Amino acid sequence: MKINTNSNNLNFDALRIAKAGNLDIYRISGVNDLKFLKTLPESVKTENLMPNLSLQQYSRWNEMLQYAVQHSMHPDNITYLSAVDDKPCGIITFLPDKITRLDCICTWPVEFGKKVKLAGQTLFYQLFRDFQIFNAKKIKLEAITNGPYDTVSKYEQLGFIQTDVLPTKVKMELSLQKADESFKKLSERIDYDLTEPERVNLFELFA
């Protein structure tokens, strides 16, 4: 992925915090990181990454990435970026609270026609780790129903239950007990290792 920028003199402070298999996990922690995230929708063209989807599905997928980036700008949100082979492949952003709100999760391929293995599950693993730390009681989200893939069933496999059905999305939630169960299950398939936090320049890293 090539991202053009003239911002070489800015200070960057994203933190590489973990390694999960072949995925690196970065915590977004500063204004300049958000500037990098704003460039992602211009660089990730889902229609050039995954074949055999409709124009509407590509549009919805691109919209979800835009939505994730938009919500990462919220000063109270926690945002993580994942990457494989030095290429971004996923983003998750959520508002930590007793009732944690998952605003958006979006993943994408880095090679044509090949999904990144465990990309979404690894970001959920990171969410569940944080969920335990800030002693939350429940996670809520809204799953889209008109996107390229069946997100509702994927979330149900993680223990989420439906609470309301709307025209293009389903409201869902996950209890503390179910979150603990899902975290344990994900721990069995995801080789997650915390690393010494390292500050990185995202523009240079993903140039």
mmCIF file of C-alpha atoms in Angstrom:
data_model
loop_
_atom_site.group_PDB
_atom_site.id
_atom_site.type_symbol
_atom_site.label_atom_id
_atom_site.label_comp_id
_atom_site.label_asym_id
_atom_site.label_seq_id
_atom_site.Cartn_x
_atom_site.Cartn_y
_atom_site.Cartn_z
ATOM 1 C CA MET A 1 0.000 0.000 0.000
ATOM 2 C CA LYS A 2 1.369 3.396 -0.962
ATOM 3 C CA ILE A 3 0.204 6.456 0.945
ATOM 4 C CA ASN A 4 1.479 9.810 -0.205
ATOM 5 C CA THR A 5 2.179 12.474 2.410
ATOM 6 C CA ASN A 6 4.267 15.588 2.811
ATOM 7 C CA SER A 7 3.995 15.450 6.609
ATOM 8 C CA ASN A 8 7.511 14.131 7.220
ATOM 9 C CA ASN A 9 8.260 16.557 10.056
ATOM 10 C CA LEU A 10 5.307 15.632 12.241
ATOM 11 C CA ASN A 11 5.718 13.671 15.466
ATOM 12 C CA PHE A 12 4.041 10.274 15.393
ATOM 13 C CA ASP A 13 3.125 8.252 18.433
ATOM 14 C CA ALA A 14 1.179 5.116 17.546
ATOM 15 C CA LEU A 15 2.171 2.226 19.790
ATOM 16 C CA ARG A 16 2.963 -1.265 18.542
ATOM 17 C CA ILE A 17 1.676 -3.251 21.514
ATOM 18 C CA ALA A 18 1.321 -6.881 20.478
ATOM 19 C CA LYS A 19 2.035 -9.641 18.005
ATOM 20 C CA ALA A 20 -0.745 -12.093 17.173
ATOM 21 C CA GLY A 21 0.505 -14.745 14.809
ATOM 22 C CA ASN A 22 1.541 -12.836 11.693
ATOM 23 C CA LEU A 23 -0.462 -9.764 12.732
ATOM 24 C CA ASP A 24 0.928 -6.682 14.451
ATOM 25 C CA ILE A 25 -1.410 -4.664 16.682
ATOM 26 C CA TYR A 26 -1.071 -0.897 17.026
ATOM 27 C CA ARG A 27 -2.885 1.338 19.475
ATOM 28 C CA ILE A 28 -3.778 4.727 18.038
ATOM 29 C CA SER A 29 -2.664 7.305 20.585
ATOM 30 C CA GLY A 30 -2.204 10.721 19.023
ATOM 31 C CA VAL A 31 -3.456 13.376 16.641
ATOM 32 C CA ASN A 32 -0.953 12.481 13.953
ATOM 33 C CA ASP A 33 -2.053 8.845 14.004
ATOM 34 C CA LEU A 34 -5.572 10.048 13.245
ATOM 35 C CA LYS A 35 -4.200 11.929 10.251
ATOM 36 C CA PHE A 36 -2.844 8.628 8.998
ATOM 37 C CA LEU A 37 -6.176 6.881 9.522
ATOM 38 C CA LYS A 38 -7.900 9.540 7.442
ATOM 39 C CA THR A 39 -5.807 8.376 4.469
ATOM 40 C CA LEU A 40 -6.900 4.737 4.752
ATOM 41 C CA PRO A 41 -10.195 4.977 2.829
ATOM 42 C CA GLU A 42 -8.296 6.491 -0.097
ATOM 43 C CA SER A 43 -5.811 3.620 -0.098
ATOM 44 C CA VAL A 44 -8.041 0.623 0.584
ATOM 45 C CA LYS A 45 -10.110 -0.108 -2.515
ATOM 46 C CA THR A 46 -12.155 -3.191 -1.716
ATOM 47 C CA GLU A 47 -13.223 -3.587 -5.346
ATOM 48 C CA ASN A 48 -9.563 -4.217 -6.174
ATOM 49 C CA LEU A 49 -9.063 -6.657 -3.298
ATOM 50 C CA MET A 50 -11.962 -9.121 -3.349
ATOM 51 C CA PRO A 51 -13.716 -10.426 -6.492
ATOM 52 C CA ASN A 52 -17.339 -11.363 -7.151
ATOM 53 C CA LEU A 53 -19.151 -8.810 -5.012
ATOM 54 C CA SER A 54 -21.840 -6.407 -6.170
ATOM 55 C CA LEU A 55 -21.288 -2.675 -6.565
ATOM 56 C CA GLN A 56 -23.599 -2.147 -3.592
ATOM 57 C CA GLN A 57 -21.533 -4.531 -1.453
ATOM 58 C CA TYR A 58 -18.272 -2.796 -2.354
ATOM 59 C CA SER A 59 -19.877 0.555 -1.593
ATOM 60 C CA ARG A 60 -21.107 -0.654 1.794
ATOM 61 C CA TRP A 61 -17.700 -2.136 2.649
ATOM 62 C CA ASN A 62 -15.944 1.129 1.778
ATOM 63 C CA GLU A 63 -18.567 2.986 3.780
ATOM 64 C CA MET A 64 -17.822 0.862 6.856
ATOM 65 C CA LEU A 65 -14.130 1.728 6.640
ATOM 66 C CA GLN A 66 -15.052 5.398 6.386
ATOM 67 C CA TYR A 67 -17.340 4.930 9.380
ATOM 68 C CA ALA A 68 -14.575 3.288 11.435
ATOM 69 C CA VAL A 69 -12.160 6.089 10.649
ATOM 70 C CA GLN A 70 -14.792 8.683 11.483
ATOM 71 C CA HIS A 71 -15.435 7.161 14.914
ATOM 72 C CA SER A 72 -11.731 6.764 15.637
ATOM 73 C CA MET A 73 -11.661 10.569 15.775
ATOM 74 C CA HIS A 74 -13.830 10.557 18.918
ATOM 75 C CA PRO A 75 -11.494 11.622 21.755
ATOM 76 C CA ASP A 76 -12.965 9.071 24.196
ATOM 77 C CA ASN A 77 -12.737 6.105 21.831
ATOM 78 C CA ILE A 78 -10.024 3.459 21.877
ATOM 79 C CA THR A 79 -8.824 2.487 18.405
ATOM 80 C CA TYR A 80 -6.543 -0.314 17.241
ATOM 81 C CA LEU A 81 -5.053 -0.900 13.823
ATOM 82 C CA SER A 82 -3.864 -4.330 12.715
ATOM 83 C CA ALA A 83 -1.353 -5.075 9.976
ATOM 84 C CA VAL A 84 0.156 -8.062 8.229
ATOM 85 C CA ASP A 85 3.442 -7.949 6.300
ATOM 86 C CA ASP A 86 3.595 -4.212 7.027
ATOM 87 C CA LYS A 87 0.224 -3.609 5.398
ATOM 88 C CA PRO A 88 -2.831 -2.396 7.369
ATOM 89 C CA CYS A 89 -5.627 -4.965 7.314
ATOM 90 C CA GLY A 90 -8.097 -3.976 10.018
ATOM 91 C CA ILE A 91 -9.381 -1.339 12.397
ATOM 92 C CA ILE A 92 -11.568 -1.472 15.484
ATOM 93 C CA THR A 93 -12.839 1.480 17.482
ATOM 94 C CA PHE A 94 -14.953 1.434 20.628
ATOM 95 C CA LEU A 95 -16.066 3.578 23.534
ATOM 96 C CA PRO A 96 -14.959 2.020 26.843
ATOM 97 C CA ASP A 97 -17.520 2.249 29.631
ATOM 98 C CA LYS A 98 -19.553 -0.021 31.895
ATOM 99 C CA ILE A 99 -21.661 -0.572 28.787
ATOM 100 C CA THR A 100 -18.953 -0.648 26.136
ATOM 101 C CA ARG A 101 -20.053 0.459 22.663
ATOM 102 C CA LEU A 102 -18.308 -1.105 19.703
ATOM 103 C CA ASP A 103 -18.662 1.629 17.108
ATOM 104 C CA CYS A 104 -17.069 -0.232 14.222
ATOM 105 C CA ILE A 105 -14.789 -3.050 13.175
ATOM 106 C CA CYS A 106 -13.603 -3.361 9.589
ATOM 107 C CA THR A 107 -11.069 -5.699 7.996
ATOM 108 C CA TRP A 108 -9.886 -6.095 4.411
ATOM 109 C CA PRO A 109 -7.496 -8.264 2.339
ATOM 110 C CA VAL A 110 -3.965 -7.209 1.495
ATOM 111 C CA GLU A 111 -3.730 -9.695 -1.399
ATOM 112 C CA PHE A 112 -6.303 -10.074 -4.132
ATOM 113 C CA GLY A 113 -8.967 -12.616 -3.231
ATOM 114 C CA LYS A 114 -7.337 -13.699 0.040
ATOM 115 C CA LYS A 115 -8.800 -12.814 3.416
ATOM 116 C CA VAL A 116 -6.298 -12.217 6.200
ATOM 117 C CA LYS A 117 -6.513 -15.194 8.538
ATOM 118 C CA LEU A 118 -8.085 -14.370 11.925
ATOM 119 C CA ALA A 119 -8.064 -10.627 11.152
ATOM 120 C CA GLY A 120 -11.471 -9.876 12.652
ATOM 121 C CA GLN A 121 -11.207 -12.387 15.488
ATOM 122 C CA THR A 122 -7.849 -10.922 16.550
ATOM 123 C CA LEU A 123 -9.349 -7.436 16.818
ATOM 124 C CA PHE A 124 -12.204 -8.866 18.876
ATOM 125 C CA TYR A 125 -9.629 -10.591 21.063
ATOM 126 C CA GLN A 126 -8.052 -7.189 21.678
ATOM 127 C CA LEU A 127 -11.465 -5.722 22.494
ATOM 128 C CA PHE A 128 -12.166 -8.513 24.990
ATOM 129 C CA ARG A 129 -8.764 -7.968 26.639
ATOM 130 C CA ASP A 130 -9.563 -4.304 27.187
ATOM 131 C CA PHE A 131 -13.100 -5.164 28.245
ATOM 132 C CA GLN A 132 -11.698 -7.161 31.161
ATOM 133 C CA ILE A 133 -9.327 -4.370 32.153
ATOM 134 C CA PHE A 134 -11.935 -1.633 32.480
ATOM 135 C CA ASN A 135 -14.438 -3.859 34.277
ATOM 136 C CA ALA A 136 -17.300 -3.424 31.853
ATOM 137 C CA LYS A 137 -20.547 -5.351 32.129
ATOM 138 C CA LYS A 138 -21.740 -5.520 28.538
ATOM 139 C CA ILE A 139 -20.735 -4.801 24.947
ATOM 140 C CA LYS A 140 -23.227 -3.367 22.463
ATOM 141 C CA LEU A 141 -22.921 -3.062 18.690
ATOM 142 C CA GLU A 142 -24.959 -2.644 15.532
ATOM 143 C CA ALA A 143 -24.340 -5.273 12.841
ATOM 144 C CA ILE A 144 -25.020 -4.265 9.245
ATOM 145 C CA THR A 145 -27.225 -6.566 7.179
ATOM 146 C CA ASN A 146 -26.573 -5.143 3.706
ATOM 147 C CA GLY A 147 -22.808 -5.538 3.570
ATOM 148 C CA PRO A 148 -20.617 -8.008 1.668
ATOM 149 C CA TYR A 149 -20.666 -10.649 4.414
ATOM 150 C CA ASP A 150 -23.017 -11.991 7.074
ATOM 151 C CA THR A 151 -21.781 -10.117 10.127
ATOM 152 C CA VAL A 152 -24.745 -11.068 12.312
ATOM 153 C CA SER A 153 -23.901 -14.779 12.303
ATOM 154 C CA LYS A 154 -20.219 -14.004 12.912
ATOM 155 C CA TYR A 155 -21.115 -11.952 15.986
ATOM 156 C CA GLU A 156 -23.511 -14.639 17.188
ATOM 157 C CA GLN A 157 -20.619 -17.119 17.053
ATOM 158 C CA LEU A 158 -18.798 -14.790 19.451
ATOM 159 C CA GLY A 159 -21.743 -14.893 21.860
ATOM 160 C CA PHE A 160 -23.634 -11.743 20.885
ATOM 161 C CA ILE A 161 -27.435 -11.905 20.938
ATOM 162 C CA GLN A 162 -29.891 -9.868 18.889
ATOM 163 C CA THR A 163 -31.849 -7.195 20.755
ATOM 164 C CA ASP A 164 -33.530 -5.294 17.903
ATOM 165 C CA VAL A 165 -33.856 -5.646 14.132
ATOM 166 C CA LEU A 166 -33.802 -2.495 11.978
ATOM 167 C CA PRO A 167 -34.005 -2.099 8.173
ATOM 168 C CA THR A 168 -30.243 -2.323 7.479
ATOM 169 C CA LYS A 169 -28.780 -3.384 10.807
ATOM 170 C CA VAL A 170 -29.314 -5.540 13.874
ATOM 171 C CA LYS A 171 -28.646 -4.298 17.390
ATOM 172 C CA MET A 172 -26.722 -6.861 19.428
ATOM 173 C CA GLU A 173 -25.134 -7.176 22.844
ATOM 174 C CA LEU A 174 -22.764 -9.420 24.750
ATOM 175 C CA SER A 175 -22.797 -10.049 28.493
ATOM 176 C CA LEU A 176 -19.724 -10.137 30.718
ATOM 177 C CA GLN A 177 -20.011 -13.899 31.122
ATOM 178 C CA LYS A 178 -20.245 -14.499 27.370
ATOM 179 C CA ALA A 179 -17.356 -12.112 26.745
ATOM 180 C CA ASP A 180 -15.203 -14.135 29.143
ATOM 181 C CA GLU A 181 -16.190 -17.358 27.384
ATOM 182 C CA SER A 182 -15.430 -15.919 23.948
ATOM 183 C CA PHE A 183 -12.106 -14.542 25.153
ATOM 184 C CA LYS A 184 -11.077 -18.001 26.364
ATOM 185 C CA LYS A 185 -12.096 -19.607 23.071
ATOM 186 C CA LEU A 186 -10.211 -17.026 21.033
ATOM 187 C CA SER A 187 -7.179 -17.511 23.283
ATOM 188 C CA GLU A 188 -7.022 -21.121 22.102
ATOM 189 C CA ARG A 189 -6.667 -20.165 18.434
ATOM 190 C CA ILE A 190 -4.872 -16.819 18.565
ATOM 191 C CA ASP A 191 -1.197 -16.750 19.482
ATOM 192 C CA TYR A 192 -1.195 -13.339 21.189
ATOM 193 C CA ASP A 193 1.967 -11.904 22.713
ATOM 194 C CA LEU A 194 2.286 -8.509 24.326
ATOM 195 C CA THR A 195 5.421 -6.686 23.221
ATOM 196 C CA GLU A 196 7.351 -3.806 24.716
ATOM 197 C CA PRO A 197 5.345 -0.772 23.526
ATOM 198 C CA GLU A 198 7.168 0.793 20.598
ATOM 199 C CA ARG A 199 6.342 4.194 19.120
ATOM 200 C CA VAL A 200 6.125 4.144 15.351
ATOM 201 C CA ASN A 201 5.589 6.545 12.471
ATOM 202 C CA LEU A 202 2.611 5.050 10.646
ATOM 203 C CA PHE A 203 3.215 7.004 7.455
ATOM 204 C CA GLU A 204 6.770 5.702 7.224
ATOM 205 C CA LEU A 205 5.903 2.179 8.375
ATOM 206 C CA PHE A 206 3.168 1.701 5.794
ATOM 207 C CA ALA A 207 4.694 3.723 2.957
#
